[in-house]
Structures are given as structure tokens and as C-alpha cells.
Amino acid sequence: MAEMAEIREPKDRHEAEAAIRQLTDEIRYHDWHYYVLDSPVISDAEYDQLLARLRDLEQRFPDLRDPDSPTQRVSGQVRPELGTVRHPSPMLSLKSAYQEDEVRNFDKNCRQELGRQRVEYVAEPKYDGLAVELIYRNGRLEVASTRGDGQVGEDVTANVKTIREVVPVLITAPGEMIPSYLIVRGEVYMRKDEFQRLNRQRAEAGESLFANPRNAAAGSLRQLDSAITARRPLHIFFYEIIQVEGVSFTTHWEVLNILPRWGLKTDLAHVQLCSSLEEALLYHRQLEKIRDELEYDLDGVVFKVNQLSDRERLGFRTRDPRWALAYKFTPRQMTSRIRAIRVQVGRTGLLTPVAELDPVHIGGVEVKSASLHNQSEIERKDIRIGDRVLVERAGDVIPYVVKPIKEERNGSEQVFHFPETCPVCGAAVVMSEDKKAAMCTGMTCPAQIKKRIVHFASKRGMDIEGLGEKMAEQLVDQGLVRRLSSIYQLRRQDLLALERMGEKSTDNLLRAISASKSQPLDRFLYALGIPLVGEHLARVLAENFAGLDELMAASRDDLDRIREIGPAVANSIASFLANPDNRAVIEEMRQAGLSLPNPHFKRKAAGRLPLSGRTFVFTGKLERWTREQAKAVVESLGGRVTERVSADTDYLVAGPGAGSKLDEAKRRGIQIISEDELVRLIKER
Ligand code: IVH
């Protein structure tokens, strides 16, 4: 199969005929991958585009339309080994809309047909799973089938019975009716976390991976051996009643609320009754915003006319009902081709393989590269250079390669070999045993330094405006900055000589650099880029150590004892601070005038000694000890003794004859204690 065929705009009938044939073949090929193999080779959005193109051509050349055209029927094929079931009424699909005006059109048509100002809709998630139909006779599950080609589906009764959320017999509450005959439809799905777990297990067992939860659900349900299905974590939401005897309803909303009482789960937490289109549109926006937080995948929402009598009046088209519409979310997956794989060096020296792609638009953004995470992932997914791949971009996440489309390989694809030396500085690369991390060992690797500078100067770090990526690049390339501390040695004439640096921007940058010297300790610790230490842990460190000296003097065990710091982090901090190069850089910065105030230090939390972090001042006469003895006692218990009362003083120990220090302490509201109280304090702690 070629890449998504470039079908030119047909010039004449002859060309249109050829284009229709090509599109039809292509769509059938994709249907087969999707429905039979549970392994699509293009994204849903691309499939919809093909179908839309075919529909357009058929509209322009109606006589060329084949009665069996994919536009005329519900796609899908059956796995004959499963046995087949003819649907009592065909399982149709839903018309899809990607734009708001298409949705407004749908509403307008409904209103016109019904002669109504406003139509009530039920808005539901459009689950990205596998549609099933269940038939209950006299309350007993008789048969369950997949959609198949819409007329005939696969018999998956035994498999569906293994799903814990499916009741084999409808529940009857005392005094309530259950239908004597019921055809109900729903979606079988797998939760996102369960899908991840299943794929991890499959990777460990050397089995092929599912591309997404939908394929995993479909693959699991369409097993010949129900014992396999039973081991897969499948769930179901019911969303439509097709036929019911013995009970009647007037609205779809009632249906969704009654089904759970019979034991048929509906998604009541997420469905919504909307009194107008505007409400339904709002629902779409809100659900799209939180889609990542939901347990399951959804690719849009479905709007359904609520009144069942209205539905009857609206009726059906060939493939889909006129009373419902799927309003899709912005697509997140597209296919592209890997032109090359390059390796990026991060600030800590971590090397990340990145795929360079033929540019594609995903969710309104042009994507030219995508993360491949690490060597282990590349091997697990068997990604090769030249592969056609499925790329996903979701929200703020960096685009990544979901899977290669192996069916489209032509033999020219190449296996990627991770470089043994750093592509930037040439130093040796060390790879972890599990192949999940590769590090550049170069101490002076320019790529690392540039990234470290940018991080150091970032808004949440030392906040040096004007020192972004471009500037860091110039500073390193011109040899002006070789280590972080050189930032504080930059001279006016050095900066003026750089590209695009005038007097004003130079002065601004120097001023920003100078201002950063009084940033607090926690920002500095974050800005240093100690592996595993983010903003939060930097703050925890600042809360636990009075200053940088105290932190640098701390042992691995001291760090490990802090509640929020685990052994790995303790190890990372201790090794970073023990490294002579890092110590030299830090010392140079302090020489340059970094003051590193620490407003976050929580005296009580610090250290292990009873008086750690506390400052004492003595005044007046002591009875029990001499001043020297008292000072030695306090210091041996971790406290500090100073001569003068200041903002840092925690306690003034006052004996008879206290003078001006007592007044000063009172003025400042500092706690004043007697010698006896000091003894009690020591014993208490
Ligand atoms: S109602 C006659 N409701 O969408 C209308 N379908 O293209 C029957 N789907 O494969 C469909 N969520 O599996 C309906 N809340 C929902 C749905 C839903 C997902 C799927 C369904 C079918 C496809 C229709």
C-alpha cells in the first residue's frame, strides 16, 4: 500500500472514475485493517478525509456511484470463525462533524423538520471502543454481537458474558417491570491505565502491542477463546435501546436512567440533558478540556434528540440517523514518515532520540519532530528510520510516535543504532542496562551547558530576563560562558560585541544578572539543575537547611532523613554537591556576590538536635551555669548563641540585672525566658 495516495483533482469523467476506484480500494483496505485486524494503519481523521473525498466525488458524478460504495454502507467486516448474528435492525453509524457550523446545521435541520424553536438534546461521550448489541429475552442474555458490516455481526456472546459489568439476567427490583424483550446497544472499552498495563505485560512477554485502548478492547472481545477475553479488563457503557417490549419510554434521558436499574450500566456521571444547542456546545467544550482526566478514551461527543417521538419523525439516512450527530474533538493522531532519528542532549546530559518527520498538522499545530523516548522504547515498538508512523500530540505533551505501520514497509527502512559518542561534544555515551537512559559523560559538553544556562536563568529559576536560548547559544559559542558561574563574570564589552546587542539590551541584561544575585536559596537550588530536584524539592531543602553552607555540609543520611526526600534524591543531591567541579562553580558564584537569603527556613523542622536552628542571646546573671557553660550547652545541642538581639533571635535568656537587651527583645516581640525555662526547653525537646 502506498502512502496516502495523492489523488489529484480529476479533470474529467475518466479521471474521476479512476479516482473513485482508487479511493474505494483504499477505504476497503483500511476497513479491513480496522475491523478485521484491529490494527488501523491510518488515523481516524485521515480515514474520515478519504471518505469525505469519495462522497464529494460521488456527489459530483452521481452516475459513477457504485451501490456497494463504502459511502453507502456501514463499514465493517466479520471474522467468520466467530459465528455470525444478523442484527434485527441494522447497526448504523453516526454522522461526524468537526466544525461548529456543521453542528449548527444539524440543529437547524432538526428544528425545521420538527417545526420547533428549540430541540432538547442528550449529550454523551463518544466512547472510543467497540460497539456491541445485546439481546435479552425474558430478562436473560440471549445473544451478543459486534457491529460487523452493520447487517451481520460477529457472535461474541460467550466473550461478552465474561465482562463483569454485563449482567446475564436483568435485575428486577420489587414491584418494577423488566422488559420481556430488549435489544440494547453499548460500547465495550478498556480503561487507559489498564491498557498501559496490558501493553507492558505484552512487551515483557514479547507479544505485539495494541496501538490504543480501542484496539485492545476490540482485540480482546473478538477472541475465539473466551478464557482470553475473561482475563482482559473490559468494561461497558450502554447508550441506546433499539427495541423494547413490556416497558415504554418517552425520552432518551429516561432510558439512560432506567437501564442501570436493570443492571445495564450507563455513564450517568458524564451524560447531560441539554435544553438547547448552546448547552450542548458548552458540554462539548467542557468535555474536550477534561478528556485527559477521564479514565477512558473518547474521540468526541454525541448529541441525540431526546424525545423519542421526535426521533421517529426525523428518521434515518442510508448510513446514519438524522436525530444524532457525533461532534468530534480536534484530532490528535496523524500519520507521517520518519526521515531521520537524531539524538538530543538535555541539561543533565540525558540523551533523547527524536524522530524527524515529514511535517504534519495535528490539532492545528505543525509537527516536525516527535519524541521516541529512549532506546528501549524504540526496540519495544520496533521503530525504524524511513517507517511510516502514527504520531500523537495531546495537549501540552511533546508529540510522540505511537507505533510504526509495519504493513507499509518496503525493505528500505533502517534499524537505528544509538550513537556511542555524544553528537555534540563527542564524549562517550553510557547506556543504562535497561536501555532506558543514555548519558553524555562530557563535563564540558556545550549542548548541556546551553541548556543549563537557559534553565538557570529561567523565570522560575534565577529569573534573568534576556538570557534565553538564543543568548545562551551565543555566549557558549563565543566562548564567553563555559560554566554557569561565568554568567556573573560577563563584561559590558563582551556583550556589546554579540549579535543584536545594543547598549540598551546590554545594560538591561547586566542589570538582570546583577539583580539575580539576591534571589533566595530555593530558586538557586532549583536553578542549579541538580538531577531530580524540581521547584518543590528545592523549597523543601530550603525549609530544612538554614543556608547553602549547612546544605553542603549535610551527608546523604542527613538528607535521607528529611521526610519528603527519598534515597534516590538524597543520593543525587549529595553527589552533585560533592562533585569538585560543581563546588567550584558554586564557590565562584558566591564570590561574585550571590547572597542566597533563605526566608523559607523552618527552624523547628531543621536538623535532628533539640536546639537546631534556634538562636539564643543571654543577658543578666545566670545562676546555674557560667555564660561560657551555657553557651557550650546550647551549642552542643545544635543551637546558636549570639551577642546581640536581632531579627534572627528566637530566645532571650534573661537573668537578674538584665538591661538594654531585654528592652530590645521586648520591642521586637522576642520570647524571653529564664534560665530554668531554658533547662525545661532543653529537656522537653
Ligand atoms: S449511538 C444509531 N452513542 O459510535 C446510533 N454511539 O459511529 C447508534 N459510539 O460504533 C450509536 N459512543 O459504537 C452512540 N454515546 C454513544 C456512542 C456511540 C460511541 C460509537 C458506536 C458506533 C459509532 C457510531
XYZ file of C-alpha atoms and ligand atoms in Angstrom:
709
model
C 0.000 0.000 0.000
C 1.352 3.361 -0.954
C 1.335 6.340 1.315
C -1.956 8.205 1.497
C -2.439 8.438 -2.213
C -2.046 11.810 -3.768
C -5.322 11.937 -5.603
C -5.324 14.878 -7.920
C -8.410 16.870 -8.634
C -9.946 14.949 -11.574
C -10.053 16.916 -14.798
C -12.745 14.877 -16.451
C -15.111 11.981 -16.003
C -12.447 9.483 -16.875
C -10.142 10.748 -14.189
C -12.986 10.928 -11.684
C -13.727 7.289 -12.308
C -10.127 6.345 -11.646
C -10.055 8.480 -8.501
C -13.247 6.871 -7.201
C -11.835 3.418 -7.799
C -8.608 4.294 -6.032
C -10.379 5.828 -3.047
C -12.750 2.888 -2.784
C -9.879 0.397 -2.763
C -8.035 2.443 -0.240
C -11.008 2.724 2.106
C -11.686 -1.015 1.854
C -8.069 -1.694 2.691
C -8.359 0.485 5.782
C -11.669 -1.073 6.769
C -10.023 -4.451 6.697
C -7.199 -3.251 8.951
C -9.568 -1.566 11.328
C -12.361 -4.092 11.588
C -10.679 -7.378 10.917
C -7.163 -6.924 12.156
C -7.956 -4.392 14.933
C -4.834 -2.596 13.790
C -5.524 0.511 11.709
C -2.767 1.944 9.575
C -4.085 5.496 9.347
C -5.619 7.818 11.893
C -9.396 8.199 12.193
C -9.171 11.754 10.897
C -7.326 10.617 7.787
C -9.899 7.880 7.217
C -12.709 10.412 7.501
C -10.922 12.584 4.938
C -10.779 9.739 2.431
C -14.460 9.069 2.924
C -15.330 12.737 2.571
C -13.337 12.942 -0.671
C -15.124 9.929 -2.075
C -18.513 11.280 -1.045
C -17.689 14.576 -2.726
C -16.715 12.893 -5.993
C -19.845 10.754 -5.961
C -21.973 13.805 -5.491
C -20.380 15.479 -8.469
C -20.583 12.368 -10.633
C -23.703 10.587 -9.291
C -23.792 8.044 -12.107
C -20.341 6.780 -11.130
C -21.517 5.742 -7.709
C -21.289 2.044 -7.042
C -24.201 0.690 -4.971
C -21.583 -1.077 -2.853
C -19.531 2.053 -2.353
C -18.125 2.475 1.154
C -20.157 5.677 1.371
C -23.360 3.651 1.029
C -22.909 1.225 3.810
C -21.670 0.914 7.301
C -18.100 -0.278 7.181
C -17.011 -3.374 8.965
C -16.262 -6.951 8.276
C -16.687 -10.058 10.276
C -14.353 -12.717 11.486
C -16.312 -15.750 10.246
C -14.740 -18.152 12.757
C -16.662 -16.373 15.477
C -20.030 -17.230 14.022
C -22.422 -14.584 12.829
C -25.555 -12.873 14.022
C -27.990 -10.969 11.838
C -28.997 -7.735 13.542
C -32.782 -7.400 13.939
C -32.365 -3.844 12.740
C -29.151 -2.663 11.105
C -26.421 -1.221 13.304
C -25.821 2.138 11.774
C -23.049 4.593 12.301
C -23.154 8.244 13.256
C -22.574 11.237 11.087
C -19.444 13.079 12.196
C -18.877 16.802 12.458
C -15.577 18.515 13.075
C -16.732 22.142 12.922
C -19.258 24.081 14.931
C -21.169 25.260 11.862
C -21.819 21.639 10.857
C -23.357 21.143 14.297
C -25.443 24.292 13.974
C -26.666 22.962 10.659
C -27.691 19.698 12.254
C -29.662 21.599 14.905
C -31.250 23.802 12.267
C -32.392 20.781 10.278
C -33.860 19.148 13.360
C -35.709 22.327 14.322
C -37.038 22.801 10.811
C -38.188 19.209 10.450
C -39.897 19.299 13.821
C -41.177 22.846 13.415
C -39.764 23.790 16.784
C -37.775 26.796 18.101
C -35.642 24.658 20.319
C -34.845 20.978 20.484
C -33.750 19.164 23.604
C -30.637 17.013 23.251
C -28.900 14.431 25.337
C -25.153 14.895 25.127
C -22.992 11.837 25.698
C -19.324 10.996 25.402
C -18.460 9.282 22.153
C -16.609 6.317 23.548
C -13.680 5.066 21.584
C -14.300 1.372 21.960
C -16.231 -1.325 20.179
C -19.998 -1.261 19.624
C -21.971 -4.296 20.743
C -25.602 -5.306 20.667
C -27.126 -7.415 23.412
C -30.489 -9.136 23.276
C -32.267 -10.070 26.497
C -35.298 -12.374 26.247
C -37.410 -12.656 29.371
C -34.594 -10.967 31.229
C -31.920 -13.434 30.120
C -28.962 -12.509 27.939
C -29.548 -14.488 24.768
C -27.040 -13.164 22.290
C -24.344 -10.525 21.995
C -22.828 -9.385 18.729
C -20.429 -6.861 17.248
C -21.443 -4.474 14.531
C -19.798 -6.311 11.674
C -20.938 -4.829 8.390
C -23.990 -3.319 10.033
C -26.334 -6.093 8.863
C -24.452 -9.088 10.162
C -22.124 -9.026 13.116
C -19.943 -11.500 14.930
C -21.336 -13.666 17.683
C -19.451 -12.699 20.810
C -21.992 -13.975 23.336
C -19.567 -16.150 25.283
C -16.989 -13.367 25.364
C -19.400 -10.659 26.434
C -20.564 -12.890 29.270
C -17.052 -12.716 30.741
C -17.335 -8.941 31.196
C -18.112 -8.374 34.828
C -20.252 -5.341 34.126
C -22.633 -7.351 31.946
C -25.486 -8.972 33.831
C -26.513 -12.404 32.494
C -30.001 -11.827 33.890
C -31.644 -8.422 34.223
C -32.130 -7.204 37.757
C -35.724 -6.863 38.934
C -36.474 -4.556 41.780
C -39.594 -5.483 43.769
C -42.666 -4.054 42.105
C -40.784 -2.985 38.969
C -41.210 -4.214 35.454
C -38.439 -5.541 33.308
C -38.910 -5.885 29.573
C -39.902 -9.235 28.150
C -37.687 -8.494 25.152
C -34.876 -5.976 24.918
C -32.301 -5.044 22.309
C -29.743 -2.736 23.785
C -26.513 -1.306 22.422
C -23.395 -0.104 24.106
C -19.677 0.284 23.871
C -17.100 -2.145 25.191
C -13.939 -0.349 26.232
C -10.726 -0.677 28.152
C -9.593 1.977 30.625
C -6.455 3.892 29.701
C -4.469 2.730 32.721
C -5.470 -0.888 32.127
C -4.451 -0.601 28.505
C -0.996 0.630 29.564
C -0.651 -2.234 31.994
C -1.737 -4.782 29.392
C 0.765 -3.433 26.880
C 3.555 -3.550 29.449
C 2.758 -7.185 30.156
C 2.670 -7.946 26.451
C 6.004 -6.231 25.912
C 7.534 -8.334 28.678
C 6.101 -11.466 27.107
C 7.439 -10.413 23.706
C 3.930 -10.083 22.247
C 2.848 -7.385 19.812
C 1.430 -4.204 21.325
C -2.010 -2.671 20.879
C -1.904 0.817 19.374
C -4.591 2.215 21.670
C -7.267 1.189 24.173
C -9.843 0.804 21.406
C -7.801 -1.772 19.512
C -7.046 -3.509 22.773
C -10.747 -3.704 23.600
C -11.651 -4.910 20.114
C -8.813 -7.432 20.041
C -9.848 -8.733 23.446
C -13.520 -9.101 22.648
C -13.026 -10.737 19.279
C -11.163 -13.728 20.646
C -12.058 -17.272 19.692
C -11.204 -18.383 23.200
C -13.345 -16.622 25.800
C -10.848 -17.594 28.501
C -8.558 -14.959 26.965
C -11.310 -12.348 26.942
C -12.055 -13.149 30.567
C -8.513 -12.192 31.541
C -8.733 -8.794 29.857
C -10.042 -5.796 31.805
C -13.108 -4.920 29.742
C -15.927 -2.553 30.647
C -19.159 -1.466 29.036
C -21.418 1.558 28.844
C -24.897 1.145 27.360
C -26.238 4.051 25.314
C -29.224 3.013 23.203
C -32.311 0.852 23.365
C -33.238 -0.416 19.923
C -36.327 -2.402 20.784
C -38.212 -2.991 23.997
C -41.336 -4.902 24.916
C -43.230 -4.668 28.162
C -41.952 -1.251 29.186
C -42.240 2.065 27.406
C -40.355 5.313 27.370
C -40.902 8.776 26.014
C -37.368 10.200 26.203
C -33.817 9.008 25.784
C -32.973 10.586 29.137
C -35.434 8.206 30.796
C -33.779 5.310 29.009
C -30.339 6.240 30.331
C -31.737 6.469 33.846
C -33.738 3.227 33.780
C -31.092 0.953 32.247
C -28.839 0.933 35.339
C -31.798 -0.200 37.451
C -31.938 -3.357 35.347
C -28.199 -3.815 35.793
C -27.172 -2.229 32.494
C -24.554 0.384 33.237
C -24.866 3.801 31.625
C -22.412 6.664 32.013
C -24.659 8.811 34.195
C -21.708 10.726 35.589
C -20.956 12.197 32.178
C -24.133 12.321 30.134
C -26.095 15.538 30.182
C -29.591 16.668 29.282
C -29.307 19.931 27.310
C -32.279 22.193 26.764
C -30.724 23.802 23.696
C -27.895 23.529 21.225
C -25.900 26.159 23.119
C -25.849 23.960 26.198
C -24.784 21.025 24.092
C -21.940 23.051 22.562
C -20.793 24.068 26.018
C -20.791 20.409 27.028
C -18.541 19.627 24.054
C -16.063 22.337 25.048
C -16.001 21.270 28.667
C -15.569 17.606 27.945
C -12.771 18.268 25.465
C -10.960 20.203 28.171
C -11.067 17.354 30.661
C -10.746 14.451 28.256
C -7.275 13.552 29.542
C -8.570 13.262 33.074
C -11.206 10.698 32.165
C -10.486 7.027 32.722
C -11.400 6.116 29.178
C -10.655 7.399 25.688
C -13.267 9.352 23.832
C -12.952 10.981 20.450
C -15.838 13.427 20.709
C -19.371 13.725 21.975
C -22.703 12.536 20.598
C -25.756 14.786 20.511
C -29.039 12.894 20.393
C -32.550 14.246 20.127
C -34.152 13.489 23.495
C -37.840 12.991 22.601
C -38.289 9.524 21.142
C -41.338 10.616 19.135
C -39.193 13.339 17.529
C -36.646 10.741 16.568
C -39.314 8.792 14.728
C -40.293 11.845 12.774
C -36.691 12.585 11.839
C -35.863 9.036 10.760
C -32.725 7.752 9.054
C -30.434 8.278 6.096
C -28.690 5.265 4.492
C -25.870 5.032 6.962
C -26.941 7.055 9.957
C -29.849 8.519 11.893
C -30.975 12.114 11.309
C -31.558 12.577 15.036
C -27.970 12.167 16.178
C -24.603 13.672 15.419
C -21.073 12.909 16.572
C -19.197 16.136 17.213
C -15.576 15.055 17.162
C -12.754 16.574 19.167
C -9.734 18.050 17.463
C -7.883 15.017 16.150
C -4.641 14.196 17.907
C -3.225 11.470 15.770
C -1.885 11.605 12.245
C 0.495 9.512 10.246
C 3.822 10.709 8.963
C 7.199 9.295 7.948
C 10.442 9.245 9.915
C 13.106 10.945 7.818
C 15.844 10.549 10.367
C 16.443 9.963 14.023
C 18.584 12.469 15.832
C 19.749 12.460 19.410
C 19.158 15.469 21.642
C 21.293 16.324 24.645
C 19.484 17.539 27.746
C 20.797 19.732 30.508
C 21.719 16.815 32.704
C 23.410 15.049 29.815
C 20.472 12.734 29.186
C 20.265 11.799 25.511
C 16.825 11.564 23.938
C 16.218 10.097 20.490
C 13.940 12.303 18.420
C 12.261 11.392 15.132
C 12.448 13.977 12.369
C 9.175 13.736 10.486
C 7.608 14.811 7.263
C 5.673 17.799 8.618
C 2.025 17.093 9.539
C -0.703 19.211 11.086
C -2.087 17.792 14.289
C -4.666 19.712 16.256
C -3.816 22.931 14.433
C -0.067 22.739 15.004
C 2.613 21.701 12.543
C 4.597 18.799 13.935
C 8.063 18.176 12.503
C 9.589 16.042 15.187
C 8.412 13.633 17.828
C 9.980 12.063 20.851
C 10.966 8.416 20.735
C 11.687 8.500 24.497
C 14.630 6.094 24.684
C 16.359 3.146 23.071
C 14.245 0.634 24.951
C 11.059 2.193 23.535
C 12.466 2.175 20.012
C 13.228 -1.521 20.299
C 9.948 -2.352 22.021
C 7.945 -0.663 19.290
C 10.383 -1.707 16.556
C 10.638 1.782 15.084
C 12.939 2.188 12.097
C 14.234 5.089 10.069
C 12.025 5.513 7.000
C 8.989 4.000 8.728
C 5.534 5.397 8.244
C 4.359 6.064 11.801
C 1.321 7.095 13.803
C 2.093 10.317 15.654
C 0.123 11.646 18.598
C 0.045 15.127 20.021
C -2.149 15.542 23.092
C -2.498 18.830 24.911
C 0.791 20.148 26.229
C 2.572 16.875 25.835
C 5.508 16.655 23.431
C 4.394 14.838 20.257
C 5.429 11.212 20.268
C 5.465 8.241 17.952
C 2.702 5.794 18.858
C 3.742 2.983 16.550
C 5.266 2.186 13.198
C 2.967 0.995 10.443
C 4.835 -2.140 9.601
C 2.408 -3.106 6.841
C 3.788 -0.270 4.753
C 7.441 -1.213 4.963
C 9.211 -1.758 1.681
C 12.518 -3.044 2.976
C 14.396 0.234 2.771
C 13.786 1.064 6.433
C 16.784 1.044 8.687
C 17.273 -0.046 12.244
C 18.512 2.790 14.419
C 21.791 2.406 16.278
C 22.207 4.599 19.308
C 25.401 6.655 18.965
C 28.280 5.629 21.185
C 29.540 9.177 21.441
C 27.725 12.423 22.161
C 26.643 14.055 18.880
C 27.543 17.467 20.314
C 30.791 17.074 22.238
C 31.984 13.639 21.176
C 32.354 12.321 24.723
C 31.496 8.703 25.411
C 27.851 7.801 25.964
C 26.911 5.444 28.771
C 23.706 3.481 28.436
C 21.815 2.044 31.397
C 21.302 -1.685 31.415
C 17.565 -1.447 30.727
C 18.363 0.900 27.795
C 16.006 3.497 29.170
C 18.645 6.137 29.843
C 21.729 7.169 27.902
C 24.032 9.850 29.281
C 26.724 12.010 27.741
C 29.761 11.838 30.009
C 31.297 15.094 28.741
C 31.862 17.518 31.611
C 32.030 20.466 29.263
C 29.501 19.394 26.637
C 28.279 22.663 25.050
C 24.782 21.290 24.495
C 24.432 20.594 28.181
C 25.868 23.952 29.169
C 23.495 25.861 26.896
C 20.509 24.040 28.362
C 21.814 24.517 31.881
C 22.177 28.255 31.342
C 18.660 28.551 29.991
C 17.321 26.622 32.960
C 19.434 28.634 35.424
C 18.167 31.931 34.041
C 14.551 30.779 33.596
C 11.618 32.588 35.092
C 11.212 30.107 37.914
C 14.958 29.850 38.444
C 17.157 32.928 38.828
C 14.801 34.862 36.576
C 17.362 36.630 34.389
C 15.386 38.287 31.637
C 17.181 38.402 28.308
C 19.127 35.223 28.915
C 17.123 32.782 26.832
C 18.020 30.116 24.321
C 19.458 32.421 21.643
C 21.626 34.343 24.084
C 22.860 31.145 25.755
C 23.781 29.822 22.336
C 25.845 32.900 21.523
C 27.519 33.035 24.904
C 28.632 29.418 24.694
C 29.596 29.514 21.013
C 31.659 32.681 21.548
C 33.431 31.034 24.454
C 32.153 33.664 26.895
C 30.438 31.150 29.127
C 31.930 27.745 29.817
C 30.285 27.143 33.159
C 27.323 28.651 34.971
C 29.472 30.903 37.135
C 30.836 32.704 34.057
C 27.451 34.407 33.792
C 28.461 36.609 36.704
C 31.788 37.464 35.089
C 30.342 38.823 31.857
C 31.635 42.248 30.954
C 29.896 45.019 29.154
C 32.267 44.951 26.186
C 31.832 41.167 25.783
C 28.088 41.534 25.445
C 28.259 44.582 23.194
C 30.291 42.546 20.739
C 27.498 39.991 20.347
C 24.992 39.930 17.541
C 21.947 42.114 18.028
C 23.212 43.512 21.320
C 22.951 47.272 21.604
C 23.793 49.482 24.556
C 20.332 49.233 25.951
C 19.868 45.488 25.744
C 23.371 45.001 27.156
C 22.639 47.203 30.139
C 19.318 45.513 30.698
C 20.908 42.093 30.682
C 23.698 43.162 33.044
C 21.138 44.655 35.364
C 19.078 41.463 35.316
C 22.170 39.385 36.036
C 23.091 41.611 38.904
C 19.572 41.570 40.335
C 19.579 37.773 40.310
C 22.345 37.813 42.899
C 19.796 38.347 45.625
C 17.457 35.528 44.596
C 16.599 33.265 47.515
C 18.246 29.936 48.180
C 15.362 27.776 46.944
C 15.363 29.356 43.498
C 19.123 28.956 43.329
C 18.896 25.262 44.220
C 16.266 24.740 41.552
C 18.260 26.780 39.026
C 21.401 24.700 39.563
C 19.629 21.826 37.854
C 20.514 19.134 40.362
C 19.078 15.947 38.865
C 15.671 15.074 40.381
C 15.418 18.392 42.236
C 12.484 20.402 40.937
C 10.903 23.505 42.405
C 9.143 21.643 45.170
C 12.156 19.757 46.468
C 14.285 22.901 46.233
C 11.792 24.517 48.564
C 11.872 21.519 50.913
C 15.662 21.801 51.079
C 15.433 25.499 51.841
C 12.951 24.778 54.606
C 15.309 22.295 56.184
C 18.678 23.998 55.874
C 19.442 27.458 57.145
C 21.745 28.202 54.256
C 23.870 26.778 51.484
C 26.732 26.003 53.893
C 24.502 23.854 56.034
C 23.203 22.047 52.985
C 26.683 21.471 51.594
C 27.775 20.063 54.921
C 24.880 17.614 55.029
C 25.524 13.935 54.492
C 23.470 11.573 52.361
C 21.883 10.270 55.569
C 21.042 13.776 56.795
C 19.219 14.350 53.527
C 17.545 10.982 53.546
C 16.101 11.724 56.975
C 14.066 14.617 55.608
C 10.529 13.385 55.191
C 9.977 14.286 51.560
C 13.390 13.262 50.331
C 13.871 9.661 49.329
C 17.159 7.790 48.927
C 17.465 8.429 45.184
C 17.053 12.173 45.600
C 19.354 12.242 48.635
C 21.934 10.433 46.579
C 21.569 12.793 43.664
C 21.913 15.916 45.828
C 24.849 14.556 47.776
C 26.742 13.508 44.635
C 26.027 16.796 42.933
C 27.293 18.804 45.875
C 30.300 16.543 46.384
C 31.462 16.973 42.797
C 34.556 19.241 42.874
C 33.571 20.989 39.637
C 30.126 21.806 40.956
C 31.605 23.013 44.238
C 33.989 25.288 42.357
C 31.136 26.731 40.267
C 29.064 27.382 43.376
C 32.020 28.972 45.158
C 32.714 31.257 42.192
C 29.124 32.410 42.181
C 29.265 33.214 45.866
C 32.478 35.134 45.314
C 30.636 37.077 42.668
C 28.202 38.197 45.331
C 25.249 35.799 45.452
C 23.704 36.359 48.852
C 21.185 33.496 48.813
C 18.833 34.669 51.547
C 16.574 31.945 52.845
C 13.181 33.107 54.040
C 11.785 29.573 53.928
C 13.971 28.024 56.573
C 11.746 26.457 59.216
C 13.827 26.418 62.301
C 11.818 23.760 64.070
C 11.971 21.410 61.183
C 15.696 21.622 60.792
C 18.271 19.136 61.908
C 17.946 16.461 64.476
C 19.456 18.145 67.548
C 16.989 19.577 70.065
C 18.024 23.189 69.598
C 18.994 23.048 65.899
C 18.132 26.183 64.039
C 17.460 28.244 67.135
C 19.335 31.352 68.143
C 19.827 32.424 71.754
C 21.025 35.617 73.381
C 21.941 35.776 77.067
C 21.550 38.781 79.300
C 21.867 39.364 83.043
C 23.294 36.976 85.569
C 22.964 33.198 85.298
C 22.642 31.082 88.447
C 23.272 27.534 87.332
C 25.940 27.964 84.685
C 28.562 30.464 83.722
C 27.920 32.191 80.395
C 30.559 30.007 78.775
C 28.969 26.838 80.112
C 25.506 27.887 78.993
C 26.810 28.750 75.546
C 28.552 25.372 75.297
C 25.363 23.543 76.351
C 23.210 25.356 73.819
C 25.727 24.861 71.031
C 26.257 21.213 71.822
C 22.517 20.762 71.344
C 22.596 22.434 67.942
C 21.607 25.973 68.946
C 23.400 29.173 68.152
C 24.405 31.856 70.617
C 24.912 35.428 69.516
C 25.824 38.588 71.373
C 23.204 40.979 70.092
C 19.449 40.791 69.805
C 18.336 40.839 66.179
C 15.575 39.639 63.891
C 17.241 36.216 63.961
C 16.969 35.848 67.716
C 14.492 33.228 68.894
C 15.002 33.437 72.665
C 16.453 35.928 75.072
C 17.574 34.130 78.234
C 17.302 36.800 80.878
C 18.623 36.647 84.436
C 18.683 39.243 87.191
C 20.174 42.575 86.194
C 19.137 42.349 82.515
C 19.465 45.661 80.708
C 19.114 47.078 77.224
C 18.972 43.668 75.530
C 15.796 42.960 77.449
C 14.225 46.186 76.204
C 15.270 45.408 72.650
C 13.836 41.903 72.858
C 10.554 43.233 74.223
C 10.393 45.789 71.473
C 10.868 43.103 68.875
C 8.424 40.724 70.497
C 11.063 38.052 71.006
C 10.347 35.312 73.511
C 12.006 35.985 76.866
C 12.808 33.011 79.107
C 14.562 32.425 82.417
C 17.459 30.051 82.931
C 15.056 27.485 84.422
C 12.855 27.757 81.391
C 15.891 27.157 79.179
C 16.587 23.951 81.093
C 12.978 22.890 80.663
C 13.137 23.695 76.960
C 16.197 21.506 76.562
C 14.582 18.612 78.393
C 11.335 18.900 76.526
C 12.823 18.706 73.087
S -25.354 5.866 19.409
C -27.943 4.844 15.751
N -23.874 6.755 21.363
O -20.063 5.475 17.573
C -26.915 5.465 16.620
N -22.817 5.598 19.591
O -20.467 5.840 14.503
C -26.166 4.465 17.361
N -20.395 5.363 19.889
O -19.632 2.408 16.542
C -24.971 4.982 18.003
N -20.281 6.402 21.800
O -20.031 2.374 18.942
C -23.892 6.102 20.186
N -22.693 7.580 23.181
C -22.726 6.924 22.018
C -21.555 6.416 21.434
C -21.643 5.752 20.203
C -19.594 5.776 20.885
C -19.935 4.662 18.683
C -20.691 3.437 18.376
C -20.616 3.326 16.890
C -20.158 4.650 16.452
C -21.139 5.259 15.540
